[in-house]
Coordinates of C-alpha atoms and ligand atoms in Angstrom, one line a residue:
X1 CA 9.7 14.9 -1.3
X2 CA 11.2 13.5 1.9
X3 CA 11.3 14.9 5.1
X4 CA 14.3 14.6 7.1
X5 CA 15.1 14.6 11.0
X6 CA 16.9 17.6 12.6
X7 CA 18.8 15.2 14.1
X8 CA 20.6 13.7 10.9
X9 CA 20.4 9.6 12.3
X10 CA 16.8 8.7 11.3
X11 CA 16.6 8.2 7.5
X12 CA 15.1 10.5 5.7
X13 CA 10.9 9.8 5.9
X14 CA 8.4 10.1 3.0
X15 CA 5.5 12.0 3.6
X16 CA 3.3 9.6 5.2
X17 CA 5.7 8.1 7.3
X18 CA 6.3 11.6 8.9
X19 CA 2.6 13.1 8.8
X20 CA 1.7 9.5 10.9
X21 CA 4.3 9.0 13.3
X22 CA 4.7 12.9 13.8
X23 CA 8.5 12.6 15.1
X24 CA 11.5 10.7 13.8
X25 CA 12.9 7.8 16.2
X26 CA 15.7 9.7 16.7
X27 CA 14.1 12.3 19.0
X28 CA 14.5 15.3 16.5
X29 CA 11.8 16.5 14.4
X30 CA 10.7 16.3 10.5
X31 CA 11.8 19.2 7.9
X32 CA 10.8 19.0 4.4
X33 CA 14.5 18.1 2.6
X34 CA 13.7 21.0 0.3
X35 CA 12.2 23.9 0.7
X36 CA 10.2 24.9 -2.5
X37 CA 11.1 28.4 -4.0
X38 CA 8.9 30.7 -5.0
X39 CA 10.5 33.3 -7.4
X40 CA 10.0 35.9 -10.2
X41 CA 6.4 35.9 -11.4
X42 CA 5.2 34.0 -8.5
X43 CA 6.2 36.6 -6.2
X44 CA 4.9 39.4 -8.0
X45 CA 1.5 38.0 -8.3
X46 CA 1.1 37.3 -4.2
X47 CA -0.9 40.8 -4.2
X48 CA -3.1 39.5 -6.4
X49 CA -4.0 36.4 -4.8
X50 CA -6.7 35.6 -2.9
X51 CA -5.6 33.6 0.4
X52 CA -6.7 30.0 -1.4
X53 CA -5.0 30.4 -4.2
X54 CA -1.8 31.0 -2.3
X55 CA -2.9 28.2 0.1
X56 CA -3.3 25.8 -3.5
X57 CA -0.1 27.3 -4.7
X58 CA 1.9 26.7 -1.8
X59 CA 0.7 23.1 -1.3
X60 CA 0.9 22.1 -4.5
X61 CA 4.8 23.0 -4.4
X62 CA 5.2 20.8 -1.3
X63 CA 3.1 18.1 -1.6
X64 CA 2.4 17.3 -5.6
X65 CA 5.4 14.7 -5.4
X66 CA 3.3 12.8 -3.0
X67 CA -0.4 13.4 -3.5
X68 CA -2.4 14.4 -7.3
X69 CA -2.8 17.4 -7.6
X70 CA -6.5 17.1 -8.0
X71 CA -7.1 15.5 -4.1
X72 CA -4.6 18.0 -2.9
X73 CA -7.0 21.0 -4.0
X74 CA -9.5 19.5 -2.5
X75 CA -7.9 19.0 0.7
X76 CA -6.9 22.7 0.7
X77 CA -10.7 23.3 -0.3
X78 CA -12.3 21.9 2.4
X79 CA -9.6 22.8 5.3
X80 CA -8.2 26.5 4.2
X81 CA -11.6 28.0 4.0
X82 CA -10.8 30.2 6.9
X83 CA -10.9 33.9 6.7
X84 CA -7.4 35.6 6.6
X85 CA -8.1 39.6 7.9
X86 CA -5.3 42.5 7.7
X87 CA -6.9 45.2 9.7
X88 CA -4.6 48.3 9.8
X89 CA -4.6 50.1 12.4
X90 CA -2.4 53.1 12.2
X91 CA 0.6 54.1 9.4
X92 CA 3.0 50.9 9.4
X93 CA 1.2 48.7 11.8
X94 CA -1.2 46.1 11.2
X95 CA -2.9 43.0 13.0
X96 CA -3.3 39.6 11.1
X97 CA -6.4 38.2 12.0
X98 CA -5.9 34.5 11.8
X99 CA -8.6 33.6 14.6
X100 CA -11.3 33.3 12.4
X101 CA -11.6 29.5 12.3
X102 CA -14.5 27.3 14.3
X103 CA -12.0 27.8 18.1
X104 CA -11.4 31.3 17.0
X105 CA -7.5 30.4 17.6
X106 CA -4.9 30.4 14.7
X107 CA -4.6 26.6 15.4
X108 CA -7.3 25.9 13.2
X109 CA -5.5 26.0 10.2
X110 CA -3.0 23.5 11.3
X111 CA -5.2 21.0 12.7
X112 CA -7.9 21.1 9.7
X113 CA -5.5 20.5 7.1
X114 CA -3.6 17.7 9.1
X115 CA -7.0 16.0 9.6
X116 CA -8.0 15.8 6.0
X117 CA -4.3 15.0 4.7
X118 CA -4.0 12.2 7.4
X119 CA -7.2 11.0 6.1
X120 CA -5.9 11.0 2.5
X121 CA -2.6 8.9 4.0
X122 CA -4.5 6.8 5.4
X123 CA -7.2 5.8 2.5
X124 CA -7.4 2.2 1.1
X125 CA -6.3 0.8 5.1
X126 CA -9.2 -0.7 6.2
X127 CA -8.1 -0.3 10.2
X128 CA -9.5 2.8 11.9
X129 CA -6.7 5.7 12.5
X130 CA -6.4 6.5 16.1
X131 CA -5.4 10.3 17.1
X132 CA -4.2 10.8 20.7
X133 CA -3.9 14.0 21.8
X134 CA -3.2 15.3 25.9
X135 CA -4.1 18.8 25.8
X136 CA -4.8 21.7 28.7
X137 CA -7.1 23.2 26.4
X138 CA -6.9 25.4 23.0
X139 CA -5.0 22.6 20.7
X140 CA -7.5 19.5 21.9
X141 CA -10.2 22.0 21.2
X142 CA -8.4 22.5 17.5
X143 CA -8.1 19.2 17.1
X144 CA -11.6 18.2 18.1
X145 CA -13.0 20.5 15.6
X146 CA -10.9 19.9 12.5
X147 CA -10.8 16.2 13.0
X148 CA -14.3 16.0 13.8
X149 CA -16.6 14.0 11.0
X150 CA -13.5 12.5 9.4
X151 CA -13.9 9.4 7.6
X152 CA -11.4 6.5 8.7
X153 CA -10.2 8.6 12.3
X154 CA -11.3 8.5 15.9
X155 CA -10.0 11.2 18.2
X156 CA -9.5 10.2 22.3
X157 CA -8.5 13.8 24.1
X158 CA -7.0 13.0 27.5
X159 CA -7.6 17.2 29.3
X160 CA -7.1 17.1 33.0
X161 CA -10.3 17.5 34.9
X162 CA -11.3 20.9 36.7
X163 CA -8.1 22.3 34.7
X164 CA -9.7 23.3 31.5
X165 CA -12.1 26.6 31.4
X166 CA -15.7 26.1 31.3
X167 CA -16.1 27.0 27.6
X168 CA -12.8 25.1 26.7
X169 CA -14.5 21.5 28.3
X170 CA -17.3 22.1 26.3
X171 CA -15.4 22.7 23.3
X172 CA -13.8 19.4 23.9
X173 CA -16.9 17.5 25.3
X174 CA -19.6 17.7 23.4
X175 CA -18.4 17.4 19.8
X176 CA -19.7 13.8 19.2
X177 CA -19.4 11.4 16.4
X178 CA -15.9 10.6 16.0
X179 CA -14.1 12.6 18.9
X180 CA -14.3 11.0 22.6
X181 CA -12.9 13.3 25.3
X182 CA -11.1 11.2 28.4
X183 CA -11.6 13.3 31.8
X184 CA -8.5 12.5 34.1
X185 CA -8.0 12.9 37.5
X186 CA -5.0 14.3 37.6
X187 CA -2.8 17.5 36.0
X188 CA -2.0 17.8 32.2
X189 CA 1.5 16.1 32.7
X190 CA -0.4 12.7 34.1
X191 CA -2.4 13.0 30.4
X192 CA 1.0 13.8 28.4
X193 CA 2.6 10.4 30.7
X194 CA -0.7 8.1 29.4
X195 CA 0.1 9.2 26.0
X196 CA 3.5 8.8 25.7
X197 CA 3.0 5.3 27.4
X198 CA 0.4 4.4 24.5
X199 CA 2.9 5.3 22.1
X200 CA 5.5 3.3 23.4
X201 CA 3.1 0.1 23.8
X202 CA 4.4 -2.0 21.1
X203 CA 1.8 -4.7 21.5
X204 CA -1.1 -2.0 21.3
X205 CA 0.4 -0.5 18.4
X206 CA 0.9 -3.6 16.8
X207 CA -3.0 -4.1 17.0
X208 CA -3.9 -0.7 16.3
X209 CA -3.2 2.1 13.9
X210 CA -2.4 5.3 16.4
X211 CA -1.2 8.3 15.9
X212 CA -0.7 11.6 17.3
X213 CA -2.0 15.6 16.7
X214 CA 0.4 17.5 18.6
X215 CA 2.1 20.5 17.6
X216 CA 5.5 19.2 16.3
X217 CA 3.8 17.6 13.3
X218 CA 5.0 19.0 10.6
X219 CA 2.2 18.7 9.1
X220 CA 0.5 21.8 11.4
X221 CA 3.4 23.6 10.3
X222 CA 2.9 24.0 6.0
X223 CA -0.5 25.8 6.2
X224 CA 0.3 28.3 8.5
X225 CA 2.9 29.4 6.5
X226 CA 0.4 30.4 4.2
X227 CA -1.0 33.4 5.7
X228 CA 2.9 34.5 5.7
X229 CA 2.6 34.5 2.1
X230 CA -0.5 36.4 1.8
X231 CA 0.5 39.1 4.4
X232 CA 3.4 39.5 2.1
X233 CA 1.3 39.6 -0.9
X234 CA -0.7 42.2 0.6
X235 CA 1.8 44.2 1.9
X236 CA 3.3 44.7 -1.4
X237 CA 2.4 47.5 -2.5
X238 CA 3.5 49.5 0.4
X239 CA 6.7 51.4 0.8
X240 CA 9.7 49.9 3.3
X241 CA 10.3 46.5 4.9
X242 CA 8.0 44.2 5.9
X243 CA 8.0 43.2 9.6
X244 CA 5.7 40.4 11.5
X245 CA 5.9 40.3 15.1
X246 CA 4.7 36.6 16.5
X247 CA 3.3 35.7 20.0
X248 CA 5.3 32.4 20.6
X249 CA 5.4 29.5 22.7
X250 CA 6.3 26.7 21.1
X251 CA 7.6 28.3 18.0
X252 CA 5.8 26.4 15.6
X253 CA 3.9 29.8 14.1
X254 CA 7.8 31.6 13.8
X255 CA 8.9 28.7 12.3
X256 CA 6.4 28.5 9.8
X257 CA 6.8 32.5 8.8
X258 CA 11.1 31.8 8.7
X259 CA 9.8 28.9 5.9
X260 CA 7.8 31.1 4.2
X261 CA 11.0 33.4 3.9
X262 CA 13.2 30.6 2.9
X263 CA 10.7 30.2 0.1
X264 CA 11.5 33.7 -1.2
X265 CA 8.7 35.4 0.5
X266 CA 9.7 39.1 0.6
X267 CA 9.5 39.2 5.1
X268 CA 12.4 40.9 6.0
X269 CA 12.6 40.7 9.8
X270 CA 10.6 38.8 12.3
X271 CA 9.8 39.7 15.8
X272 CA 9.4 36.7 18.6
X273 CA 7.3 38.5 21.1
X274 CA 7.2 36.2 24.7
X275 CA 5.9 36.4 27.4
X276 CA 7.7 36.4 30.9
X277 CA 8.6 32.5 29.8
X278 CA 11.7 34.2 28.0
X279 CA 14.1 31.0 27.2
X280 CA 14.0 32.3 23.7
X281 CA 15.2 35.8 23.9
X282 CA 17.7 34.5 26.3
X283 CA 19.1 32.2 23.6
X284 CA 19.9 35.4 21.1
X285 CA 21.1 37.0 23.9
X286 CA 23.5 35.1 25.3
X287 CA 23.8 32.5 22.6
X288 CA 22.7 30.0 25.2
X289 CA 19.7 28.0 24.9
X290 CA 18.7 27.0 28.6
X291 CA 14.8 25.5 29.0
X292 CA 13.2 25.6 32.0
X293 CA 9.9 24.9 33.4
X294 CA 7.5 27.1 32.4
X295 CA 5.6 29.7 34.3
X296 CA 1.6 30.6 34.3
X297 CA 0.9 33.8 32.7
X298 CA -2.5 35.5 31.2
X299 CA -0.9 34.6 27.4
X300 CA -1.5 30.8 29.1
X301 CA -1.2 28.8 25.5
X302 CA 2.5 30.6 25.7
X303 CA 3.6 29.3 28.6
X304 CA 6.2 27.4 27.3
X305 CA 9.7 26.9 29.6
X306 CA 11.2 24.1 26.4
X307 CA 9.8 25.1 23.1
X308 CA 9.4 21.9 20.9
X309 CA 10.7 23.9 17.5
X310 CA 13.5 25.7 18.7
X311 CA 15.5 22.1 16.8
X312 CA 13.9 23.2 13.4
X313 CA 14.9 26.9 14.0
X314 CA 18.1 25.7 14.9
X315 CA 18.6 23.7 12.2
X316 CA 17.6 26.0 9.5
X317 CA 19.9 28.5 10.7
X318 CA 22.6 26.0 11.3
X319 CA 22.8 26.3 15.0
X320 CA 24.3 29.7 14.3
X321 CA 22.9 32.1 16.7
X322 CA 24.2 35.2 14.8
X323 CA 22.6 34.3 11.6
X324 CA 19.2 33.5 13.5
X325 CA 19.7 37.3 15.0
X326 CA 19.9 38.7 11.3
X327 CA 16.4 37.6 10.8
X328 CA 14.9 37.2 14.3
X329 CA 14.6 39.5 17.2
X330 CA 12.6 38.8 20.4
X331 CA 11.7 40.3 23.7
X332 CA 9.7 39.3 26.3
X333 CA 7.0 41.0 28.7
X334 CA 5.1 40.7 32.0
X335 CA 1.5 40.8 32.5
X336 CA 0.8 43.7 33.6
X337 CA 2.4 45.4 30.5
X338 CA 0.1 42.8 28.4
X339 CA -2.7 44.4 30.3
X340 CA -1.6 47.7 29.6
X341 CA -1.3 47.2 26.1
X342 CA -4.9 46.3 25.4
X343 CA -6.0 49.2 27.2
X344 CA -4.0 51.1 25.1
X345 CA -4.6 49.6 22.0
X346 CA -8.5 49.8 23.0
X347 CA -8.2 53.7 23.8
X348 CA -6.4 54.2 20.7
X349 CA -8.2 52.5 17.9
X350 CA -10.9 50.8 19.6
X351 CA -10.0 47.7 18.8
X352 CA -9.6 44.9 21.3
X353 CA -6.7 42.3 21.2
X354 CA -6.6 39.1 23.6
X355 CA -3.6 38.7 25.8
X356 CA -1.5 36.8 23.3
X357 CA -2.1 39.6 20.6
X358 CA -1.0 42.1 23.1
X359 CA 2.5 40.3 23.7
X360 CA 3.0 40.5 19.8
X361 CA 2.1 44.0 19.7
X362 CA 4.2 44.9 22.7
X363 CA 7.2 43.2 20.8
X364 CA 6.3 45.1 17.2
X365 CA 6.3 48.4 19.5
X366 CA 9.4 47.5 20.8
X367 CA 11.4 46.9 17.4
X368 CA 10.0 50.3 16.0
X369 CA 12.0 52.1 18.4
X370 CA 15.3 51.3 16.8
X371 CA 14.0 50.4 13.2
X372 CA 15.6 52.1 10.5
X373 CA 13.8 53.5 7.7
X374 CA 10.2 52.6 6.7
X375 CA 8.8 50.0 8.3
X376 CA 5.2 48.0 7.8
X377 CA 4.8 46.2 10.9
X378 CA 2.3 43.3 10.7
X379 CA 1.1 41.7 14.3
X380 CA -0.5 38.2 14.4
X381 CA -3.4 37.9 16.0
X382 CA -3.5 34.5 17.1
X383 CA -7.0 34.4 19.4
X384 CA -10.4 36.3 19.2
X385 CA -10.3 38.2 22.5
X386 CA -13.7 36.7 23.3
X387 CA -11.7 33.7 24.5
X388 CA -10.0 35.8 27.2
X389 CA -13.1 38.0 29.1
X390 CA -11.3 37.4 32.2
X391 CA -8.4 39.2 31.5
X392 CA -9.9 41.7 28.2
X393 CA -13.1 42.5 30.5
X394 CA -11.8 44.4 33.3
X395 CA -9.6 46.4 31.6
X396 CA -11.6 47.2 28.3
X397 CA -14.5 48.2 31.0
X398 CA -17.4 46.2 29.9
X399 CA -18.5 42.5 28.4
X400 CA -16.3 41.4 25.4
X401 CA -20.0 40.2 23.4
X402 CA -19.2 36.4 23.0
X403 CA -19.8 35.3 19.2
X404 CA -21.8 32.9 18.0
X405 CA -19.3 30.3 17.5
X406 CA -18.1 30.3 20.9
X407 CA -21.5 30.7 22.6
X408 CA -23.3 27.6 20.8
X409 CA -20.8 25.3 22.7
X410 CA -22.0 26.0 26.3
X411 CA -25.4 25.4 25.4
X412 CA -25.0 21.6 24.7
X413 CA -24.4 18.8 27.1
X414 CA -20.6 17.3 28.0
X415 CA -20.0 13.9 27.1
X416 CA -16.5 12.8 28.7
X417 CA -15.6 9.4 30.0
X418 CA -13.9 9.6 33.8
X419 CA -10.2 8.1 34.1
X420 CA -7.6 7.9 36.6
X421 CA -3.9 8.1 36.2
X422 CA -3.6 5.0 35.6
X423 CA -2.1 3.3 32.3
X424 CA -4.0 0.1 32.9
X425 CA -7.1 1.6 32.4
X426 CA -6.1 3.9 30.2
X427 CA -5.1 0.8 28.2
X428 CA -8.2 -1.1 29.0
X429 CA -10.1 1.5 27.3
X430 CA -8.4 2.2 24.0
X431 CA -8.2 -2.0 23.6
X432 CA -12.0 -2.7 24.4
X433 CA -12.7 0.7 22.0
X434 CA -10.2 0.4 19.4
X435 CA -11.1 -1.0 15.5
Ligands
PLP1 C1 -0.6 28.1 20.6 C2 -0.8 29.6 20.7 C3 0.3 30.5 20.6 C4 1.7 30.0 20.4 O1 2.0 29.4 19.2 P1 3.3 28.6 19.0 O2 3.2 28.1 17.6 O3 3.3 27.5 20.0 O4 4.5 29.5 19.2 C5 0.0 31.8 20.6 N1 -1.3 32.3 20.8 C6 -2.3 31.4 20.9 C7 -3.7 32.0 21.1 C8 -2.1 30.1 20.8 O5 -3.2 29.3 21.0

């Protein structure tokens, strides 16, 4: 299978070539060439599978051109054993818990099966792979965690110092063995600047194997389309159309869901629940795609004035905004409706949802005023609430308990190397660091 750039001028890439360099030349990004179908029997039998056998299934018709089927099972084996959770919560709505990972953030998925299948790309070179990731929190925790222990990689995180909660620097700080966390003087732009500069360092990357983890990989894209395929499965048996509403930011997690329908998977309408960062809505508005910077809200990993993937969305839909309103709808909302929203939702079922969750909620709510005829709707949950006490806490009226997985991080000590703005040093490091 190749992958090919939405752009159309970079030659189609073959699998490593894409998963490794994470974005054409051209400036587009990578789209598998095909997208497998699944039909007949292999639709019928989604309710009966568990969520790894849909994760093997799904993999195998992607990536068997490219990697035995035998090492690809065991990549799905060791990175896709994540709990998937439907928990209804009233007639025709349900959440999708897919925060049950290590960071308790849907992210997991995508960033532990990149880790292992990079480390598959990569076996038989005997240079060390170098990840660099910038991050202002939740996907350099991600990464941190499903990179971390993998043969053949090193991870350097570059998170701007004093801009990253407490419990997200530990997350990034004290993971050890192969993942070193860079603590920069400056914002998360100055971090995102010293990466892109490394990338474009042809005599560094002439010596060095690097790489990056950021979200337009495509290769954080295929396994979250998994738990599209499951929801499906589940929802089978019920009667009326299947609906998933999406907290988005960068639109990777939509675009992941509209694959998953391209491959036959019986969705029939998506909902791309914003928050007040609202380019996207806009766009099927107006037809008019205008980015802008973004602005801080309490959903913070949606803050997001230029989603990356609105050129795959594009693209699949063949820039036609019409045909991209047949399957997508999308509204945005402020905070204080997101803080309303748990409260409600906590009132109601006592059940508490973290910011992001209540934008996707708010967004299902709104497309069941004007559905017709039965709908399930399905909500992604894309963060434990735990993450979020600040906002849940005060409006829930007591302690959100912290679980385990989150709490065992602020115990240990950071580790994180001080760096200024400054490329040369930046440089300086990586050279006197790098295999
Ligand atoms: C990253 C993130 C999102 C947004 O996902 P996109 O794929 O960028 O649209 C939503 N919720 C949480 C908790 C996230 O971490």
């Amino acid at each position: 299978m190749k992958y090919i750039s939405t752009r159309n001028i970079s030659p189609p890439a073959s699998l490593k070539e894409a998963v490794l360099s994470g974005m054409p030349a051209d400036g587009g990004l990578y789209l598998p060439e095909i997208i497998p179908q699944l039909v007949g029997r292999s639709i019928d039998t989604l309710g009966a599978m568990s969520f790894m056998e849909i994760a093997q299934k799904i993999s195998t018709k992607f990536l068997s051109d490219d990697i035995p089927v035998s090492h690809l099972q065991e990549i799905v084996e060791h990175s896709m054993n994540l709990d998937v959770k439907l928990h209804q919560l009233d007639d025709g709505i349900a959440i999708l818990e897919t925060f049950h990972g290590p960071t308790m953030a849907f992210k997991d998925f995508g960033a532990r099966f990149m880790a292992r299948l990079m480390s598959y790309l990569i076996r038989g070179d005997d240079r060390e792979l170098t990840i660099l990731v910038a991050t202002s929190g939740d996907t350099g925790s991600a990464v941190a965690s499903g990179f971390l222990g993998i043969p053949g990689i090193r991870v350097v995180i570059l998170y701007p110092s004093g801009k990253v909660s407490p419990s997200q620097e530990k997350q990034l700080t004290t993971q050890g063995q192969n993942i070193q966390a860079l603590e920069v003087a400056g914002n998360f732009d100055d971090c995102q600047r010293l990466v892109k500069q490394a990338f474009a360092d042809t005599d560094l990357r002439d010596q060095h194997m690097i790489s990056s983890a950021n979200s337009i990989n495509i290769a954080r894209l295929l396994p979250q389309s998994f738990y599209y395929a499951y929801t499906a499965g589940q929802m089978m048996q019920k009667p009326g159309d299947l609906v998933i509403s999406v907290p988005s930011g960068n639109f990777g997690n939509l675009t992941a869901g509209l694959i998953a329908q391209r491959m036959g998977v019986p969705i029939h309408h998506f909902v791309a629940s914003t928050n007040s960062n609202d380019v996207f809505p806009k766009y099927l508005t107006t037809g008019d795609f205008q980015p802008r910077p973004s602005d801080q809200t309490l959903s913070n990993a949606m803050d997001v004035g230029d989603p990356s993937n609105m050129a795959r969305i594009r693209f699949l839909f063949k820039d036609d905004v019409k045909l991209i309103r047949s399957k997508v709808s999308s509204w945005s909302f402020d905070d204080q409706q997101t803080l309303d929203q748990i409260k409600d939702i906590y009132q109601r079922y006592e059940v508490i949802i973290d910011p992001h969750t209540s934008v996707g909620m708010l967004g299902m709510k709104e497309y069941l005023k004007s559905a017709k005829g039965v709908t399930q709707g399905v909500v992604v949950s894309t963060a434990h609430p735990a993450k979020f006490p600040e906002s849940v806490d005060p409006v829930i009226g007591k302690r959100i308990p912290i679980p385990e997985q989150l709490a065992q991080y602020l115990e240990r000590e950071k580790r994180a190397i001080s760096m200024s703005t400054d490329y040369g040093e930046f440089r300086q490091y990586l050279t006197d660091t790098l295999g």
